[in-house]
mmCIF file of C-alpha atoms and ligand atoms in Angstrom:
data_model
loop_
_atom_site.group_PDB
_atom_site.id
_atom_site.type_symbol
_atom_site.label_atom_id
_atom_site.label_comp_id
_atom_site.label_asym_id
_atom_site.label_seq_id
_atom_site.Cartn_x
_atom_site.Cartn_y
_atom_site.Cartn_z
ATOM 1 C CA MET A 32 -52.957 -42.483 -137.899
ATOM 2 C CA ALA A 33 -51.317 -40.595 -140.711
ATOM 3 C CA LYS A 34 -48.745 -42.942 -142.144
ATOM 4 C CA ARG A 35 -46.723 -40.912 -144.550
ATOM 5 C CA VAL A 36 -45.759 -37.357 -143.722
ATOM 6 C CA LEU A 37 -44.243 -34.918 -146.183
ATOM 7 C CA VAL A 38 -41.778 -32.553 -144.522
ATOM 8 C CA SER A 39 -41.222 -29.608 -146.846
ATOM 9 C CA GLY A 40 -37.989 -27.876 -145.950
ATOM 10 C CA GLY A 41 -36.984 -31.126 -144.272
ATOM 11 C CA ALA A 42 -33.254 -30.692 -144.892
ATOM 12 C CA GLY A 43 -33.177 -27.513 -142.812
ATOM 13 C CA TYR A 44 -32.699 -26.869 -139.118
ATOM 14 C CA ILE A 45 -36.141 -27.546 -137.671
ATOM 15 C CA GLY A 46 -37.300 -29.814 -140.491
ATOM 16 C CA SER A 47 -34.413 -32.229 -139.963
ATOM 17 C CA HIS A 48 -35.157 -32.535 -136.228
ATOM 18 C CA VAL A 49 -38.842 -33.096 -136.980
ATOM 19 C CA THR A 50 -37.959 -35.779 -139.534
ATOM 20 C CA VAL A 51 -35.949 -37.644 -136.873
ATOM 21 C CA GLU A 52 -38.748 -37.501 -134.295
ATOM 22 C CA LEU A 53 -41.403 -38.563 -136.803
ATOM 23 C CA ILE A 54 -39.318 -41.576 -137.795
ATOM 24 C CA ASN A 55 -38.676 -42.389 -134.119
ATOM 25 C CA ALA A 56 -42.442 -42.324 -133.600
ATOM 26 C CA GLY A 57 -43.033 -44.795 -136.435
ATOM 27 C CA TYR A 58 -44.048 -42.500 -139.291
ATOM 28 C CA GLU A 59 -42.853 -42.795 -142.864
ATOM 29 C CA VAL A 60 -41.337 -39.493 -143.907
ATOM 30 C CA VAL A 61 -40.823 -37.966 -147.329
ATOM 31 C CA VAL A 62 -38.466 -34.994 -147.373
ATOM 32 C CA ALA A 63 -38.654 -32.174 -149.912
ATOM 33 C CA ASP A 64 -36.258 -29.259 -150.001
ATOM 34 C CA ASN A 65 -35.029 -26.838 -152.644
ATOM 35 C CA MET A 66 -31.674 -26.574 -150.811
ATOM 36 C CA SER A 67 -31.801 -22.773 -150.967
ATOM 37 C CA ASN A 68 -30.680 -22.314 -147.366
ATOM 38 C CA CYS A 69 -28.950 -25.565 -146.425
ATOM 39 C CA ASP A 70 -26.682 -28.296 -147.696
ATOM 40 C CA MET A 71 -26.971 -32.055 -147.268
ATOM 41 C CA THR A 72 -25.281 -32.080 -143.836
ATOM 42 C CA CYS A 73 -28.520 -32.337 -141.888
ATOM 43 C CA PHE A 74 -30.207 -34.827 -144.197
ATOM 44 C CA GLU A 75 -27.137 -37.072 -143.955
ATOM 45 C CA GLY A 76 -27.249 -36.599 -140.167
ATOM 46 C CA VAL A 77 -30.910 -37.632 -140.074
ATOM 47 C CA LYS A 78 -30.032 -40.854 -141.887
ATOM 48 C CA LYS A 79 -27.274 -41.607 -139.375
ATOM 49 C CA ILE A 80 -29.394 -40.865 -136.301
ATOM 50 C CA THR A 81 -32.339 -42.947 -137.488
ATOM 51 C CA GLY A 82 -30.248 -45.681 -139.108
ATOM 52 C CA ARG A 83 -32.453 -45.229 -142.168
ATOM 53 C CA ASP A 84 -30.730 -44.992 -145.493
ATOM 54 C CA ASP A 85 -33.949 -45.118 -147.470
ATOM 55 C CA ILE A 86 -35.704 -41.858 -146.535
ATOM 56 C CA PRO A 87 -37.170 -40.523 -149.777
ATOM 57 C CA PHE A 88 -35.681 -37.141 -150.649
ATOM 58 C CA PHE A 89 -36.907 -34.823 -153.400
ATOM 59 C CA GLU A 90 -35.019 -31.724 -154.391
ATOM 60 C CA ILE A 91 -37.989 -29.639 -155.424
ATOM 61 C CA ASP A 92 -39.195 -26.106 -154.894
ATOM 62 C CA CYS A 93 -42.702 -25.951 -153.455
ATOM 63 C CA CYS A 94 -43.280 -22.840 -155.575
ATOM 64 C CA ASP A 95 -43.365 -25.265 -158.521
ATOM 65 C CA TYR A 96 -46.989 -26.456 -158.502
ATOM 66 C CA GLU A 97 -46.441 -29.371 -160.856
ATOM 67 C CA ALA A 98 -43.553 -30.662 -158.804
ATOM 68 C CA VAL A 99 -45.671 -30.576 -155.635
ATOM 69 C CA GLU A 100 -48.578 -32.262 -157.418
ATOM 70 C CA LYS A 101 -46.314 -35.021 -158.695
ATOM 71 C CA LEU A 102 -44.772 -35.507 -155.263
ATOM 72 C CA PHE A 103 -48.189 -36.000 -153.649
ATOM 73 C CA ALA A 104 -49.417 -38.252 -156.460
ATOM 74 C CA GLU A 105 -46.408 -40.543 -156.272
ATOM 75 C CA ASN A 106 -46.065 -40.798 -152.495
ATOM 76 C CA SER A 107 -49.600 -41.057 -151.053
ATOM 77 C CA ILE A 108 -49.051 -38.307 -148.525
ATOM 78 C CA ASP A 109 -51.391 -38.275 -145.479
ATOM 79 C CA ALA A 110 -50.017 -35.176 -143.778
ATOM 80 C CA VAL A 111 -47.653 -32.371 -144.611
ATOM 81 C CA ILE A 112 -45.586 -30.192 -142.319
ATOM 82 C CA HIS A 113 -44.662 -27.095 -144.243
ATOM 83 C CA PHE A 114 -41.353 -25.493 -143.243
ATOM 84 C CA ALA A 115 -40.149 -24.411 -146.656
ATOM 85 C CA ALA A 116 -39.981 -20.634 -146.242
ATOM 86 C CA TYR A 117 -37.547 -17.760 -146.023
ATOM 87 C CA LYS A 118 -36.990 -16.597 -142.461
ATOM 88 C CA ALA A 119 -34.642 -13.621 -142.210
ATOM 89 C CA VAL A 120 -36.569 -10.634 -140.854
ATOM 90 C CA GLY A 121 -34.100 -7.976 -142.082
ATOM 91 C CA GLU A 122 -33.841 -9.487 -145.553
ATOM 92 C CA SER A 123 -37.637 -9.556 -145.781
ATOM 93 C CA VAL A 124 -37.737 -5.795 -145.180
ATOM 94 C CA ALA A 125 -35.175 -5.252 -147.946
ATOM 95 C CA GLN A 126 -36.716 -7.776 -150.373
ATOM 96 C CA PRO A 127 -40.441 -8.026 -149.630
ATOM 97 C CA ILE A 128 -41.495 -9.401 -153.015
ATOM 98 C CA LYS A 129 -39.023 -12.260 -152.709
ATOM 99 C CA TYR A 130 -40.532 -13.128 -149.286
ATOM 100 C CA TYR A 131 -44.177 -12.775 -150.268
ATOM 101 C CA ARG A 132 -43.685 -14.742 -153.466
ATOM 102 C CA ASN A 133 -41.773 -17.601 -151.911
ATOM 103 C CA ASN A 134 -43.588 -17.959 -148.597
ATOM 104 C CA LEU A 135 -47.103 -17.506 -149.952
ATOM 105 C CA VAL A 136 -46.858 -19.322 -153.286
ATOM 106 C CA SER A 137 -45.238 -22.411 -151.805
ATOM 107 C CA PHE A 138 -47.915 -22.686 -149.131
ATOM 108 C CA LEU A 139 -50.740 -22.023 -151.601
ATOM 109 C CA ASN A 140 -49.396 -24.826 -153.771
ATOM 110 C CA ILE A 141 -49.376 -27.245 -150.845
ATOM 111 C CA LEU A 142 -52.974 -26.333 -149.986
ATOM 112 C CA GLU A 143 -54.129 -26.472 -153.580
ATOM 113 C CA VAL A 144 -52.753 -29.984 -153.972
ATOM 114 C CA ALA A 145 -54.217 -31.004 -150.582
ATOM 115 C CA LYS A 146 -57.618 -29.775 -151.766
ATOM 116 C CA ALA A 147 -57.294 -31.400 -155.198
ATOM 117 C CA LYS A 148 -56.534 -34.799 -153.686
ATOM 118 C CA GLY A 149 -59.664 -34.567 -151.529
ATOM 119 C CA GLY A 150 -58.009 -33.695 -148.238
ATOM 120 C CA CYS A 151 -54.859 -33.813 -146.150
ATOM 121 C CA ASN A 152 -53.611 -32.754 -142.723
ATOM 122 C CA VAL A 153 -51.627 -29.571 -143.186
ATOM 123 C CA LEU A 154 -49.354 -28.312 -140.414
ATOM 124 C CA PHE A 155 -47.933 -24.865 -140.820
ATOM 125 C CA SER A 156 -44.723 -23.631 -139.275
ATOM 126 C CA SER A 157 -45.745 -20.313 -137.721
ATOM 127 C CA SER A 158 -44.077 -18.100 -135.165
ATOM 128 C CA ALA A 159 -44.599 -16.182 -131.945
ATOM 129 C CA THR A 160 -43.773 -13.158 -134.073
ATOM 130 C CA VAL A 161 -47.510 -13.054 -134.891
ATOM 131 C CA TYR A 162 -48.151 -11.763 -131.340
ATOM 132 C CA GLY A 163 -45.820 -8.781 -131.725
ATOM 133 C CA GLU A 164 -45.420 -6.804 -128.496
ATOM 134 C CA ALA A 165 -48.285 -8.373 -126.549
ATOM 135 C CA GLU A 166 -49.844 -6.367 -123.727
ATOM 136 C CA ASN A 167 -50.193 -9.349 -121.415
ATOM 137 C CA LEU A 168 -47.701 -12.132 -120.838
ATOM 138 C CA PRO A 169 -47.505 -15.047 -121.138
ATOM 139 C CA VAL A 170 -49.186 -15.151 -124.531
ATOM 140 C CA THR A 171 -51.936 -17.694 -125.052
ATOM 141 C CA GLU A 172 -53.352 -18.708 -128.413
ATOM 142 C CA GLN A 173 -56.179 -16.242 -127.677
ATOM 143 C CA THR A 174 -53.783 -13.304 -127.337
ATOM 144 C CA PRO A 175 -54.673 -11.025 -130.258
ATOM 145 C CA ARG A 176 -52.210 -10.975 -133.119
ATOM 146 C CA LEU A 177 -50.821 -7.510 -133.734
ATOM 147 C CA PRO A 178 -50.031 -5.992 -137.136
ATOM 148 C CA ALA A 179 -46.826 -7.535 -138.431
ATOM 149 C CA THR A 180 -43.721 -5.371 -138.333
ATOM 150 C CA SER A 181 -41.925 -7.106 -141.215
ATOM 151 C CA PRO A 182 -42.876 -8.827 -144.467
ATOM 152 C CA TYR A 183 -41.557 -12.050 -142.920
ATOM 153 C CA GLY A 184 -43.966 -11.715 -139.963
ATOM 154 C CA ASN A 185 -46.740 -10.777 -142.341
ATOM 155 C CA THR A 186 -46.234 -13.972 -144.358
ATOM 156 C CA LYS A 187 -46.701 -15.973 -141.133
ATOM 157 C CA GLN A 188 -49.971 -14.191 -140.371
ATOM 158 C CA MET A 189 -51.197 -14.438 -143.958
ATOM 159 C CA CYS A 190 -50.418 -18.157 -144.165
ATOM 160 C CA GLU A 191 -52.260 -18.772 -140.869
ATOM 161 C CA ASP A 192 -55.289 -16.991 -142.359
ATOM 162 C CA ILE A 193 -55.051 -18.837 -145.666
ATOM 163 C CA LEU A 194 -54.911 -22.127 -143.750
ATOM 164 C CA ARG A 195 -57.954 -21.255 -141.625
ATOM 165 C CA ASP A 196 -60.009 -20.212 -144.660
ATOM 166 C CA SER A 197 -58.975 -23.264 -146.667
ATOM 167 C CA VAL A 198 -59.899 -25.639 -143.856
ATOM 168 C CA ALA A 199 -63.299 -23.928 -143.620
ATOM 169 C CA ALA A 200 -63.890 -24.223 -147.363
ATOM 170 C CA TYR A 201 -62.466 -27.536 -148.521
ATOM 171 C CA ASP A 202 -63.677 -30.929 -147.336
ATOM 172 C CA GLY A 203 -60.974 -33.060 -145.826
ATOM 173 C CA VAL A 204 -58.372 -30.307 -145.554
ATOM 174 C CA LYS A 205 -57.420 -30.007 -141.892
ATOM 175 C CA GLY A 206 -54.926 -27.593 -140.470
ATOM 176 C CA ILE A 207 -52.789 -26.740 -137.500
ATOM 177 C CA ALA A 208 -50.600 -23.669 -137.123
ATOM 178 C CA LEU A 209 -47.745 -24.144 -134.675
ATOM 179 C CA ARG A 210 -46.389 -20.923 -133.236
ATOM 180 C CA TYR A 211 -42.756 -21.394 -132.313
ATOM 181 C CA PHE A 212 -41.072 -19.322 -129.688
ATOM 182 C CA ASN A 213 -37.253 -19.346 -129.949
ATOM 183 C CA PRO A 214 -35.940 -22.760 -131.056
ATOM 184 C CA ILE A 215 -32.277 -23.270 -130.190
ATOM 185 C CA GLY A 216 -29.823 -26.103 -129.579
ATOM 186 C CA ALA A 217 -29.309 -29.198 -131.642
ATOM 187 C CA HIS A 218 -29.849 -32.929 -131.529
ATOM 188 C CA PRO A 219 -27.726 -34.378 -128.679
ATOM 189 C CA SER A 220 -25.854 -36.514 -131.244
ATOM 190 C CA ALA A 221 -24.529 -33.252 -132.768
ATOM 191 C CA LEU A 222 -25.271 -34.767 -136.188
ATOM 192 C CA ILE A 223 -27.914 -32.174 -137.067
ATOM 193 C CA GLY A 224 -28.294 -28.535 -136.080
ATOM 194 C CA GLU A 225 -28.521 -24.986 -137.329
ATOM 195 C CA LEU A 226 -26.195 -23.844 -140.110
ATOM 196 C CA PRO A 227 -26.600 -20.080 -140.289
ATOM 197 C CA ARG A 228 -25.431 -18.487 -143.488
ATOM 198 C CA GLY A 229 -22.825 -15.777 -142.853
ATOM 199 C CA VAL A 230 -23.177 -13.640 -139.724
ATOM 200 C CA PRO A 231 -25.968 -15.067 -137.561
ATOM 201 C CA ASN A 232 -28.970 -12.847 -136.824
ATOM 202 C CA ASN A 233 -30.146 -14.926 -133.897
ATOM 203 C CA LEU A 234 -28.729 -14.821 -130.410
ATOM 204 C CA VAL A 235 -27.636 -18.385 -129.755
ATOM 205 C CA PRO A 236 -25.809 -19.020 -133.041
ATOM 206 C CA PHE A 237 -23.971 -15.747 -132.385
ATOM 207 C CA ILE A 238 -23.065 -16.914 -128.878
ATOM 208 C CA THR A 239 -21.822 -20.292 -130.125
ATOM 209 C CA GLN A 240 -19.729 -18.671 -132.859
ATOM 210 C CA THR A 241 -18.256 -16.300 -130.287
ATOM 211 C CA ALA A 242 -17.490 -19.198 -127.968
ATOM 212 C CA ILE A 243 -15.446 -20.995 -130.654
ATOM 213 C CA GLY A 244 -13.610 -17.771 -131.489
ATOM 214 C CA LYS A 245 -15.228 -17.175 -134.852
ATOM 215 C CA ARG A 246 -16.655 -13.849 -133.621
ATOM 216 C CA LYS A 247 -14.796 -11.488 -131.325
ATOM 217 C CA GLN A 248 -17.679 -10.709 -129.011
ATOM 218 C CA LEU A 249 -21.425 -10.757 -128.727
ATOM 219 C CA SER A 250 -23.262 -7.464 -129.077
ATOM 220 C CA VAL A 251 -26.063 -7.386 -126.528
ATOM 221 C CA PHE A 252 -28.728 -5.331 -128.271
ATOM 222 C CA GLY A 253 -29.918 -2.948 -125.555
ATOM 223 C CA ASN A 254 -29.843 -3.077 -121.761
ATOM 224 C CA ASP A 255 -32.629 -0.603 -121.098
ATOM 225 C CA TYR A 256 -35.605 -2.832 -121.794
ATOM 226 C CA ASP A 257 -38.335 -3.222 -119.224
ATOM 227 C CA THR A 258 -37.052 -6.630 -118.004
ATOM 228 C CA HIS A 259 -35.310 -7.931 -114.859
ATOM 229 C CA ASP A 260 -31.814 -6.993 -116.114
ATOM 230 C CA GLY A 261 -32.685 -4.636 -118.961
ATOM 231 C CA THR A 262 -31.902 -7.097 -121.775
ATOM 232 C CA GLY A 263 -34.531 -8.704 -124.019
ATOM 233 C CA VAL A 264 -36.392 -11.742 -122.701
ATOM 234 C CA ARG A 265 -37.477 -14.658 -124.892
ATOM 235 C CA ASP A 266 -38.826 -18.180 -124.493
ATOM 236 C CA TYR A 267 -36.008 -20.437 -125.744
ATOM 237 C CA ILE A 268 -37.028 -23.994 -126.560
ATOM 238 C CA HIS A 269 -34.816 -26.987 -127.353
ATOM 239 C CA VAL A 270 -35.301 -27.884 -131.006
ATOM 240 C CA VAL A 271 -35.790 -31.562 -130.083
ATOM 241 C CA ASP A 272 -38.683 -30.603 -127.792
ATOM 242 C CA LEU A 273 -40.093 -28.464 -130.574
ATOM 243 C CA ALA A 274 -39.792 -31.407 -132.970
ATOM 244 C CA LYS A 275 -41.660 -33.677 -130.556
ATOM 245 C CA GLY A 276 -44.434 -31.065 -130.442
ATOM 246 C CA HIS A 277 -44.863 -31.602 -134.185
ATOM 247 C CA VAL A 278 -45.234 -35.343 -133.740
ATOM 248 C CA ALA A 279 -47.954 -34.747 -131.134
ATOM 249 C CA ALA A 280 -49.650 -32.299 -133.504
ATOM 250 C CA VAL A 281 -49.594 -34.726 -136.453
ATOM 251 C CA LYS A 282 -51.201 -37.352 -134.234
ATOM 252 C CA TYR A 283 -53.859 -34.894 -133.111
ATOM 253 C CA ALA A 284 -54.517 -33.532 -136.610
ATOM 254 C CA THR A 285 -55.436 -36.937 -137.948
ATOM 255 C CA ALA A 286 -57.880 -37.546 -135.088
ATOM 256 C CA THR A 287 -59.815 -34.279 -135.275
ATOM 257 C CA LEU A 288 -61.583 -31.976 -137.658
ATOM 258 C CA GLY A 289 -60.984 -28.346 -138.420
ATOM 259 C CA CYS A 290 -58.252 -25.842 -137.863
ATOM 260 C CA ASP A 291 -56.281 -25.240 -134.707
ATOM 261 C CA VAL A 292 -53.394 -23.221 -133.314
ATOM 262 C CA PHE A 293 -50.838 -24.145 -130.646
ATOM 263 C CA ASN A 294 -48.009 -22.321 -128.965
ATOM 264 C CA LEU A 295 -44.800 -24.350 -128.804
ATOM 265 C CA GLY A 296 -42.714 -22.812 -126.048
ATOM 266 C CA THR A 297 -41.541 -23.677 -122.554
ATOM 267 C CA GLY A 298 -43.394 -20.946 -120.662
ATOM 268 C CA THR A 299 -40.185 -19.520 -119.180
ATOM 269 C CA GLY A 300 -38.440 -16.384 -120.355
ATOM 270 C CA TYR A 301 -34.666 -15.810 -120.218
ATOM 271 C CA SER A 302 -32.868 -12.550 -120.864
ATOM 272 C CA VAL A 303 -29.871 -12.167 -123.173
ATOM 273 C CA LEU A 304 -27.573 -11.985 -120.139
ATOM 274 C CA ASP A 305 -29.268 -15.049 -118.589
ATOM 275 C CA MET A 306 -28.447 -16.880 -121.812
ATOM 276 C CA VAL A 307 -24.816 -15.764 -121.749
ATOM 277 C CA LYS A 308 -24.519 -17.036 -118.156
ATOM 278 C CA ALA A 309 -26.307 -20.309 -118.881
ATOM 279 C CA PHE A 310 -24.039 -20.918 -121.866
ATOM 280 C CA GLU A 311 -20.905 -20.198 -119.825
ATOM 281 C CA THR A 312 -22.058 -22.491 -117.025
ATOM 282 C CA ALA A 313 -23.120 -25.341 -119.304
ATOM 283 C CA ASN A 314 -19.918 -25.310 -121.365
ATOM 284 C CA ASN A 315 -17.357 -23.721 -119.092
ATOM 285 C CA ILE A 316 -16.403 -21.301 -121.875
ATOM 286 C CA PRO A 317 -16.434 -17.508 -121.476
ATOM 287 C CA VAL A 318 -18.597 -15.481 -123.848
ATOM 288 C CA PRO A 319 -17.198 -11.954 -124.206
ATOM 289 C CA TYR A 320 -19.874 -9.358 -124.821
ATOM 290 C CA GLU A 321 -20.475 -5.636 -125.055
ATOM 291 C CA ILE A 322 -23.654 -3.680 -124.594
ATOM 292 C CA ALA A 323 -24.736 -2.271 -127.963
ATOM 293 C CA PRO A 324 -27.693 -0.142 -129.088
ATOM 294 C CA ARG A 325 -31.112 -1.709 -129.392
ATOM 295 C CA ARG A 326 -31.862 -3.569 -132.625
ATOM 296 C CA PRO A 327 -34.767 -1.886 -134.459
ATOM 297 C CA GLY A 328 -38.031 -3.792 -134.137
ATOM 298 C CA ASP A 329 -37.044 -5.810 -131.041
ATOM 299 C CA ILE A 330 -39.516 -6.073 -128.180
ATOM 300 C CA ASP A 331 -38.902 -6.222 -124.403
ATOM 301 C CA GLU A 332 -40.127 -9.694 -123.749
ATOM 302 C CA CYS A 333 -42.181 -12.557 -125.048
ATOM 303 C CA TYR A 334 -42.882 -15.974 -123.580
ATOM 304 C CA ALA A 335 -45.546 -18.582 -124.093
ATOM 305 C CA ASP A 336 -48.352 -20.002 -122.132
ATOM 306 C CA PRO A 337 -47.911 -23.571 -123.417
ATOM 307 C CA THR A 338 -50.874 -24.979 -121.431
ATOM 308 C CA ARG A 339 -53.062 -25.643 -124.436
ATOM 309 C CA ALA A 340 -50.467 -27.824 -126.155
ATOM 310 C CA TYR A 341 -50.153 -29.843 -122.942
ATOM 311 C CA GLU A 342 -53.869 -30.230 -122.358
ATOM 312 C CA ILE A 343 -54.807 -31.077 -125.934
ATOM 313 C CA LEU A 344 -51.683 -32.539 -127.519
ATOM 314 C CA GLY A 345 -50.245 -34.033 -124.327
ATOM 315 C CA TRP A 346 -46.934 -32.349 -125.150
ATOM 316 C CA LYS A 347 -44.642 -30.211 -123.075
ATOM 317 C CA ALA A 348 -41.010 -29.186 -123.318
ATOM 318 C CA GLU A 349 -38.610 -31.288 -121.233
ATOM 319 C CA TYR A 350 -35.131 -29.883 -121.828
ATOM 320 C CA GLY A 351 -33.734 -27.110 -119.633
ATOM 321 C CA ILE A 352 -31.757 -24.060 -120.642
ATOM 322 C CA GLU A 353 -28.357 -25.593 -119.908
ATOM 323 C CA ASP A 354 -29.198 -28.652 -122.051
ATOM 324 C CA MET A 355 -30.019 -26.269 -124.886
ATOM 325 C CA CYS A 356 -26.722 -24.396 -124.434
ATOM 326 C CA ARG A 357 -24.688 -27.611 -124.177
ATOM 327 C CA ASP A 358 -26.203 -29.118 -127.324
ATOM 328 C CA ALA A 359 -25.856 -25.838 -129.226
ATOM 329 C CA ASN A 360 -22.167 -25.748 -128.341
ATOM 330 C CA ASN A 361 -21.540 -29.399 -129.203
ATOM 331 C CA TRP A 362 -23.049 -28.917 -132.612
ATOM 332 C CA GLN A 363 -21.154 -25.668 -133.240
ATOM 333 C CA SER A 364 -17.841 -27.216 -132.149
ATOM 334 C CA LYS A 365 -18.285 -30.075 -134.599
ATOM 335 C CA ASN A 366 -19.430 -27.803 -137.449
ATOM 336 C CA PRO A 367 -17.347 -24.673 -137.134
ATOM 337 C CA ASN A 368 -17.843 -23.544 -140.708
ATOM 338 C CA GLY A 369 -21.604 -23.729 -141.012
ATOM 339 C CA PHE A 370 -23.191 -23.225 -144.369
ATOM 340 C CA GLU A 371 -21.279 -20.701 -146.432
ATOM 341 C CA ALA A 372 -22.662 -21.376 -149.898
HETATM 342 N N1 LIG B 818 -29.813 -10.457 -129.461
HETATM 343 C C1 LIG B 818 -28.637 -9.847 -129.039
HETATM 344 N N2 LIG B 818 -27.516 -9.984 -129.822
HETATM 345 C C2 LIG B 818 -27.522 -10.699 -130.992
HETATM 346 C C3 LIG B 818 -28.718 -11.327 -131.406
HETATM 347 C C4 LIG B 818 -29.854 -11.176 -130.624
HETATM 348 O O1 LIG B 818 -28.602 -9.192 -128.000
HETATM 349 O O2 LIG B 818 -26.480 -10.768 -131.662
HETATM 350 C C5 LIG B 818 -31.022 -10.354 -128.614
HETATM 351 C C6 LIG B 818 -32.226 -9.724 -129.296
HETATM 352 O O3 LIG B 818 -32.187 -8.316 -129.160
HETATM 353 C C7 LIG B 818 -33.383 -10.384 -128.520
HETATM 354 C C8 LIG B 818 -32.841 -11.773 -128.192
HETATM 355 O O4 LIG B 818 -31.417 -11.663 -128.285
HETATM 356 O O5 LIG B 818 -33.616 -9.689 -127.296
HETATM 357 C C9 LIG B 818 -33.311 -12.862 -129.132
HETATM 358 O O6 LIG B 818 -33.039 -12.471 -130.464
HETATM 359 P P1 LIG B 818 -33.213 -13.473 -131.688
HETATM 360 O O7 LIG B 818 -32.870 -12.734 -132.943
HETATM 361 O O8 LIG B 818 -32.464 -14.727 -131.417
HETATM 362 O O9 LIG B 818 -34.762 -13.851 -131.657
HETATM 363 P P2 LIG B 818 -36.081 -12.938 -131.827
HETATM 364 O O10 LIG B 818 -35.687 -11.501 -131.717
HETATM 365 O O11 LIG B 818 -36.606 -13.300 -133.152
HETATM 366 O O12 LIG B 818 -36.977 -13.351 -130.716
#
């Protein structure tokens, strides 16, 4: 079993939840983050939830090769889960070089160090965005990837390819790409969660900010999609379930050879209006909304076939949609200001 896991981007939304679940499962975790899109709120929350005051934390940028090399050399890392990446689709269209440089260089550095040390299990944080507008739903890992529609999506595809080729070429380097559907919610303790910077791009943070009165109303982007109520359908997954999927993948990575890919989703799609209703029911708070024009680049629907992760990793999502909405609201209520730096 891998003993010490490096979580790059471990002070962020998903990374902090993964750090908690790894520690709960008995792993030693080393967190690295350049703090470009978070503050210490979540790392402090991780320490409280786990009762561990001694989690090693390194404020480094994975684009700095020497810093990554030093981190590996000094911490005998057995596996790395690489989250450290920019993730705003619209910003990636406006600033492609920033996205390609950051997302590719940081991952190349991780792989280069993994290769130089003679091997490592490398888990890459990928996304269902690689499937684009799939012809057949639900999407399985065999569903063909479609050309990316943003530099952000392209970095996910390119990093998956770089991982596959590196695993094929370098002895001891093993890899898993985890394709996330739509992670939402927060740890039930409400000590860690998502801190969107400024106006949220994603649906659920916008709903939670509307519910606490920070935003006047939700704009529902389009009601003429080819879905049961005309609004976009996605596979929302509780971030704690998603985090547990990583623990299962780390366990599997150390026991096998080669490169693999898993969908992490629930298998169920909910529309934007389903989400508004679920949120209102779970929290007994109204969410005012208006129907607005479609957002460019959005697709009708996307949801996972998560069978492979269940059959091979023994993992499946447990939380329901109302749990996700309740935990999202609890976190938002306790952290009304988010990350404004
Ligand atoms: N959405 C919306 N209003 C918002 C944000 C998102 O109606 O303020 C819709 C969006 O069009 C999509 C769904 O909610 O159908 C999920 O969007 P999100 O950005 O959260 O995830 P992604 O598009 O990356 O799947």
